[in-house]
Amino acid sequence: MNIINTDLKFNGLTYCNSPRKVILHHAEAVSCSIEDIHNWHLNNGWSGCGYHYLVRKNGVIYKGRGEKALDAHCINYNAISIGICVEGSYNFETMPDIQYNALIELIRCICNKYNITEIYGHRELNATDCPGKNFPLDRIRREVRSGAAPKDCTSYPGYLLIMNPSVKDNNVRLIQKKLIEKGYSVGSCGADGYFGYGTLEAVKRFQRDKGLVMDGIVGERTWRKIMQ
Ligand SMILES: [Zn+2]
């Protein structure tokens, strides 16, 4: 499962969510990114993206607000739920398999993590037609219950992080933070999101200590070791 850690700027979030339900939405947009949704919701006067996750049609999952943050997607349920939005407009579209499969994995991970058994479509709780009449709600509920959570529910962005001091990347910032926590200095700039020489050296030292290939590249094995 690939989850992209995004770098959205929220206007003040409250962190007291205690998830007991998973609530599913569609974006009601044939194509949209997490940044689009974030901007739409900022324009609503909200803190930013109201959902915890967005699952795009290509099966890639994006983080919205953190799971502990109160969400803003379903009146009366925002303090007790994880809100997942899927890209698409499912009153008239049909969900692609790759998106469906990613959604199932994500829901299984969340249900397992919080011991959740209740999965709802937005329309079952509020007066709305979201997530659309073609949204396979019953099939999702059946399928989530019929299988176990994937062994690894931690996020891996799905691409190699390679030294590149000119590009800011939130996944780089995340590994920098973790490396610092683990006692590996990434240089005087700290966790700034730029993969420079200091980060390269920190990654190599970490790889050496963990018996990984010391190539200074953060692939899936190194990522998972750093995130542990
Ligand atoms: Zn909705």
mmCIF file of C-alpha atoms and ligand atoms in Angstrom:
data_model
loop_
_atom_site.group_PDB
_atom_site.id
_atom_site.type_symbol
_atom_site.label_atom_id
_atom_site.label_comp_id
_atom_site.label_asym_id
_atom_site.label_seq_id
_atom_site.Cartn_x
_atom_site.Cartn_y
_atom_site.Cartn_z
ATOM 1 C CA MET A 1 0.000 0.000 0.000
ATOM 2 C CA ASN A 2 1.460 3.350 -1.010
ATOM 3 C CA ILE A 3 0.491 6.391 1.001
ATOM 4 C CA ILE A 4 1.808 9.778 0.024
ATOM 5 C CA ASN A 5 2.525 12.116 2.910
ATOM 6 C CA THR A 6 1.353 15.506 1.803
ATOM 7 C CA ASP A 7 2.477 18.926 2.929
ATOM 8 C CA LEU A 8 -0.866 20.695 3.314
ATOM 9 C CA LYS A 9 -0.992 23.761 5.524
ATOM 10 C CA PHE A 10 -3.997 23.703 7.828
ATOM 11 C CA ASN A 11 -5.485 26.655 9.657
ATOM 12 C CA GLY A 12 -5.563 25.263 13.164
ATOM 13 C CA LEU A 13 -6.745 21.730 13.793
ATOM 14 C CA THR A 14 -8.137 20.174 16.959
ATOM 15 C CA TYR A 15 -6.568 16.853 17.894
ATOM 16 C CA CYS A 16 -9.110 14.791 19.791
ATOM 17 C CA ASN A 17 -10.547 12.421 17.225
ATOM 18 C CA SER A 18 -11.443 9.038 18.650
ATOM 19 C CA PRO A 19 -12.351 6.936 15.609
ATOM 20 C CA ARG A 20 -15.171 4.406 15.932
ATOM 21 C CA LYS A 21 -16.470 4.503 12.367
ATOM 22 C CA VAL A 22 -15.122 4.756 8.849
ATOM 23 C CA ILE A 23 -17.146 7.121 6.688
ATOM 24 C CA LEU A 24 -16.790 7.056 2.908
ATOM 25 C CA HIS A 25 -17.213 9.904 0.443
ATOM 26 C CA HIS A 26 -16.704 10.637 -3.214
ATOM 27 C CA ALA A 27 -15.119 13.869 -4.353
ATOM 28 C CA GLU A 28 -17.974 14.435 -6.835
ATOM 29 C CA ALA A 29 -15.229 15.392 -9.245
ATOM 30 C CA VAL A 30 -14.064 13.164 -12.101
ATOM 31 C CA SER A 31 -10.484 14.226 -11.455
ATOM 32 C CA CYS A 32 -8.989 15.966 -8.441
ATOM 33 C CA SER A 33 -5.859 15.980 -6.313
ATOM 34 C CA ILE A 34 -5.551 16.272 -2.539
ATOM 35 C CA GLU A 35 -4.404 19.866 -3.101
ATOM 36 C CA ASP A 36 -7.614 20.612 -5.060
ATOM 37 C CA ILE A 37 -9.740 19.297 -2.216
ATOM 38 C CA HIS A 38 -7.650 21.187 0.330
ATOM 39 C CA ASN A 39 -8.202 24.433 -1.574
ATOM 40 C CA TRP A 40 -11.941 23.805 -2.009
ATOM 41 C CA HIS A 41 -12.307 23.216 1.701
ATOM 42 C CA LEU A 42 -10.188 26.247 2.613
ATOM 43 C CA ASN A 43 -12.563 28.240 0.395
ATOM 44 C CA ASN A 44 -15.462 26.843 2.446
ATOM 45 C CA GLY A 45 -13.851 28.579 5.419
ATOM 46 C CA TRP A 46 -12.694 25.247 6.893
ATOM 47 C CA SER A 47 -9.228 24.483 8.304
ATOM 48 C CA GLY A 48 -8.335 22.695 5.055
ATOM 49 C CA CYS A 49 -8.973 19.249 3.543
ATOM 50 C CA GLY A 50 -11.844 17.829 5.584
ATOM 51 C CA TYR A 51 -10.917 14.184 4.988
ATOM 52 C CA HIS A 52 -8.203 12.057 6.528
ATOM 53 C CA TYR A 53 -7.421 10.314 3.237
ATOM 54 C CA LEU A 54 -7.979 10.602 -0.487
ATOM 55 C CA VAL A 55 -7.799 7.499 -2.686
ATOM 56 C CA ARG A 56 -7.130 8.461 -6.286
ATOM 57 C CA LYS A 57 -8.244 6.500 -9.349
ATOM 58 C CA ASN A 58 -4.702 5.176 -9.869
ATOM 59 C CA GLY A 59 -4.798 3.529 -6.420
ATOM 60 C CA VAL A 60 -2.410 5.985 -4.765
ATOM 61 C CA ILE A 61 -3.511 7.132 -1.319
ATOM 62 C CA TYR A 62 -2.847 10.654 -0.047
ATOM 63 C CA LYS A 63 -2.947 11.772 3.553
ATOM 64 C CA GLY A 64 -5.263 14.673 4.298
ATOM 65 C CA ARG A 65 -5.501 15.804 7.886
ATOM 66 C CA GLY A 66 -3.872 13.561 10.487
ATOM 67 C CA GLU A 67 -5.990 10.744 11.920
ATOM 68 C CA LYS A 68 -6.046 12.346 15.354
ATOM 69 C CA ALA A 69 -7.367 15.637 13.987
ATOM 70 C CA LEU A 70 -11.091 16.217 14.087
ATOM 71 C CA ASP A 71 -12.313 15.943 10.535
ATOM 72 C CA ALA A 72 -14.895 18.020 8.711
ATOM 73 C CA HIS A 73 -16.808 15.680 6.449
ATOM 74 C CA CYS A 74 -19.883 14.377 8.227
ATOM 75 C CA ILE A 75 -22.010 16.423 10.619
ATOM 76 C CA ASN A 76 -22.258 14.903 14.136
ATOM 77 C CA TYR A 77 -19.573 12.292 13.409
ATOM 78 C CA ASN A 78 -16.415 14.335 12.999
ATOM 79 C CA ALA A 79 -14.991 13.491 16.415
ATOM 80 C CA ILE A 80 -15.533 9.736 16.123
ATOM 81 C CA SER A 81 -14.625 8.782 12.585
ATOM 82 C CA ILE A 82 -12.015 8.450 9.900
ATOM 83 C CA GLY A 83 -13.197 10.154 6.716
ATOM 84 C CA ILE A 84 -12.008 8.709 3.420
ATOM 85 C CA CYS A 85 -12.732 10.370 0.101
ATOM 86 C CA VAL A 86 -12.344 8.710 -3.279
ATOM 87 C CA GLU A 87 -11.587 10.644 -6.441
ATOM 88 C CA GLY A 88 -14.485 10.386 -8.886
ATOM 89 C CA SER A 89 -18.135 11.188 -9.285
ATOM 90 C CA TYR A 90 -19.919 7.970 -8.479
ATOM 91 C CA ASN A 91 -23.449 8.984 -9.314
ATOM 92 C CA PHE A 92 -22.535 8.291 -12.925
ATOM 93 C CA GLU A 93 -18.993 6.815 -13.008
ATOM 94 C CA THR A 94 -17.942 3.292 -12.021
ATOM 95 C CA MET A 95 -15.025 2.805 -9.646
ATOM 96 C CA PRO A 96 -11.856 1.418 -11.287
ATOM 97 C CA ASP A 97 -10.562 -1.861 -9.761
ATOM 98 C CA ILE A 98 -7.197 -0.390 -8.789
ATOM 99 C CA GLN A 99 -8.911 2.346 -6.777
ATOM 100 C CA TYR A 100 -11.345 -0.132 -5.237
ATOM 101 C CA ASN A 101 -8.518 -2.450 -4.148
ATOM 102 C CA ALA A 102 -6.500 0.383 -2.588
ATOM 103 C CA LEU A 103 -9.608 1.556 -0.744
ATOM 104 C CA ILE A 104 -10.229 -1.944 0.664
ATOM 105 C CA GLU A 105 -6.626 -2.173 1.926
ATOM 106 C CA LEU A 106 -6.792 1.259 3.519
ATOM 107 C CA ILE A 107 -10.116 0.537 5.251
ATOM 108 C CA ARG A 108 -8.813 -2.806 6.513
ATOM 109 C CA CYS A 109 -5.742 -1.085 7.979
ATOM 110 C CA ILE A 110 -7.832 1.573 9.706
ATOM 111 C CA CYS A 111 -10.410 -0.909 11.018
ATOM 112 C CA ASN A 112 -7.618 -3.076 12.370
ATOM 113 C CA LYS A 113 -5.761 -0.164 13.968
ATOM 114 C CA TYR A 114 -8.802 1.265 15.776
ATOM 115 C CA ASN A 115 -10.838 -1.906 16.143
ATOM 116 C CA ILE A 116 -13.587 -0.431 13.998
ATOM 117 C CA THR A 117 -16.399 -2.552 12.591
ATOM 118 C CA GLU A 118 -18.754 0.165 11.363
ATOM 119 C CA ILE A 119 -18.333 1.409 7.802
ATOM 120 C CA TYR A 120 -20.796 3.922 6.408
ATOM 121 C CA GLY A 121 -21.418 5.904 3.296
ATOM 122 C CA HIS A 122 -21.902 9.600 3.987
ATOM 123 C CA ARG A 123 -25.536 9.433 2.827
ATOM 124 C CA GLU A 124 -26.395 6.933 5.559
ATOM 125 C CA LEU A 125 -25.593 9.529 8.215
ATOM 126 C CA ASN A 126 -26.342 12.936 6.676
ATOM 127 C CA ALA A 127 -28.855 14.232 4.111
ATOM 128 C CA THR A 128 -26.712 13.896 0.969
ATOM 129 C CA ASP A 129 -26.342 11.532 -1.989
ATOM 130 C CA CYS A 130 -22.589 11.184 -1.323
ATOM 131 C CA PRO A 131 -20.753 8.886 -2.227
ATOM 132 C CA GLY A 132 -23.060 8.394 -5.214
ATOM 133 C CA LYS A 133 -25.424 5.620 -6.274
ATOM 134 C CA ASN A 134 -22.749 3.621 -8.129
ATOM 135 C CA PHE A 135 -20.435 3.571 -5.107
ATOM 136 C CA PRO A 136 -20.041 -0.128 -4.164
ATOM 137 C CA LEU A 137 -20.797 0.363 -0.483
ATOM 138 C CA ASP A 138 -22.210 -3.076 0.358
ATOM 139 C CA ARG A 139 -19.519 -4.855 -1.617
ATOM 140 C CA ILE A 140 -16.863 -2.855 0.252
ATOM 141 C CA ARG A 141 -18.363 -3.728 3.634
ATOM 142 C CA ARG A 142 -18.535 -7.420 2.730
ATOM 143 C CA GLU A 143 -15.030 -7.511 1.350
ATOM 144 C CA VAL A 144 -13.421 -5.592 4.215
ATOM 145 C CA ARG A 145 -14.929 -8.050 6.681
ATOM 146 C CA SER A 146 -13.964 -11.122 4.677
ATOM 147 C CA GLY A 147 -10.200 -10.501 4.809
ATOM 148 C CA ALA A 148 -7.435 -9.553 7.191
ATOM 149 C CA ALA A 149 -5.572 -6.258 7.220
ATOM 150 C CA PRO A 150 -2.390 -6.184 5.115
ATOM 151 C CA LYS A 151 0.712 -7.114 7.136
ATOM 152 C CA ASP A 152 2.200 -3.699 6.620
ATOM 153 C CA CYS A 153 -0.059 -0.706 6.994
ATOM 154 C CA THR A 154 2.736 1.826 7.346
ATOM 155 C CA SER A 155 3.029 4.336 4.593
ATOM 156 C CA TYR A 156 5.668 3.985 1.910
ATOM 157 C CA PRO A 157 5.509 6.654 -0.761
ATOM 158 C CA GLY A 158 6.232 4.225 -3.588
ATOM 159 C CA TYR A 159 9.274 5.911 -5.121
ATOM 160 C CA LEU A 160 12.975 6.138 -4.294
ATOM 161 C CA LEU A 161 14.151 9.135 -2.278
ATOM 162 C CA ILE A 162 17.478 10.158 -3.802
ATOM 163 C CA MET A 163 19.802 13.042 -2.947
ATOM 164 C CA ASN A 164 18.498 16.183 -4.624
ATOM 165 C CA PRO A 165 19.193 19.382 -2.669
ATOM 166 C CA SER A 166 17.061 21.559 -4.960
ATOM 167 C CA VAL A 167 13.681 19.875 -4.518
ATOM 168 C CA LYS A 168 11.578 20.046 -1.368
ATOM 169 C CA ASP A 169 9.721 16.842 -0.611
ATOM 170 C CA ASN A 170 7.585 16.184 2.445
ATOM 171 C CA ASN A 171 8.564 12.505 2.424
ATOM 172 C CA VAL A 172 12.179 13.634 2.797
ATOM 173 C CA ARG A 173 11.187 15.820 5.724
ATOM 174 C CA LEU A 174 9.494 12.835 7.312
ATOM 175 C CA ILE A 175 12.590 10.613 7.120
ATOM 176 C CA GLN A 176 14.744 13.509 8.331
ATOM 177 C CA LYS A 177 12.549 13.895 11.414
ATOM 178 C CA LYS A 178 12.740 10.156 12.095
ATOM 179 C CA LEU A 179 16.500 10.049 11.583
ATOM 180 C CA ILE A 180 16.979 12.937 14.013
ATOM 181 C CA GLU A 181 14.748 11.176 16.553
ATOM 182 C CA LYS A 182 16.918 8.098 16.175
ATOM 183 C CA GLY A 183 20.088 10.098 16.807
ATOM 184 C CA TYR A 184 21.270 10.603 13.221
ATOM 185 C CA SER A 185 21.922 14.289 12.579
ATOM 186 C CA VAL A 186 20.936 15.397 9.071
ATOM 187 C CA GLY A 187 23.015 18.571 9.265
ATOM 188 C CA SER A 188 22.544 22.124 10.421
ATOM 189 C CA CYS A 189 19.325 22.768 8.457
ATOM 190 C CA GLY A 190 17.476 20.020 10.298
ATOM 191 C CA ALA A 191 14.300 18.488 8.862
ATOM 192 C CA ASP A 192 13.784 20.948 6.008
ATOM 193 C CA GLY A 193 12.556 18.562 3.315
ATOM 194 C CA TYR A 194 15.636 18.972 1.117
ATOM 195 C CA PHE A 195 17.688 15.813 0.547
ATOM 196 C CA GLY A 196 21.169 17.323 0.767
ATOM 197 C CA TYR A 197 24.613 16.060 1.768
ATOM 198 C CA GLY A 198 23.817 15.949 5.501
ATOM 199 C CA THR A 199 20.778 13.773 4.885
ATOM 200 C CA LEU A 200 22.762 11.546 2.538
ATOM 201 C CA GLU A 201 25.383 10.941 5.227
ATOM 202 C CA ALA A 202 22.710 10.300 7.857
ATOM 203 C CA VAL A 203 20.966 7.773 5.597
ATOM 204 C CA LYS A 204 24.279 6.013 4.912
ATOM 205 C CA ARG A 205 25.180 5.818 8.607
ATOM 206 C CA PHE A 206 21.716 4.483 9.382
ATOM 207 C CA GLN A 207 21.981 1.890 6.602
ATOM 208 C CA ARG A 208 25.435 0.814 7.844
ATOM 209 C CA ASP A 209 24.156 0.391 11.416
ATOM 210 C CA LYS A 210 21.133 -1.610 10.283
ATOM 211 C CA GLY A 211 23.003 -3.881 7.888
ATOM 212 C CA LEU A 212 21.283 -2.413 4.833
ATOM 213 C CA VAL A 213 22.953 -1.697 1.504
ATOM 214 C CA MET A 214 24.819 1.575 2.129
ATOM 215 C CA ASP A 215 23.761 3.370 -1.036
ATOM 216 C CA GLY A 216 22.296 6.527 0.529
ATOM 217 C CA ILE A 217 19.050 5.917 -1.336
ATOM 218 C CA VAL A 218 15.822 5.524 0.583
ATOM 219 C CA GLY A 219 13.973 2.661 -1.069
ATOM 220 C CA GLU A 220 11.274 0.588 0.515
ATOM 221 C CA ARG A 221 13.511 -1.398 2.948
ATOM 222 C CA THR A 222 15.358 1.646 4.222
ATOM 223 C CA TRP A 223 12.103 3.635 4.453
ATOM 224 C CA ARG A 224 10.433 0.972 6.567
ATOM 225 C CA LYS A 225 13.463 0.623 8.883
ATOM 226 C CA ILE A 226 13.606 4.398 9.371
ATOM 227 C CA MET A 227 9.879 4.620 10.068
ATOM 228 C CA GLN A 228 9.878 1.793 12.632
HETATM 229 ZN ZN ZN B 1 -19.525 13.087 1.562
#
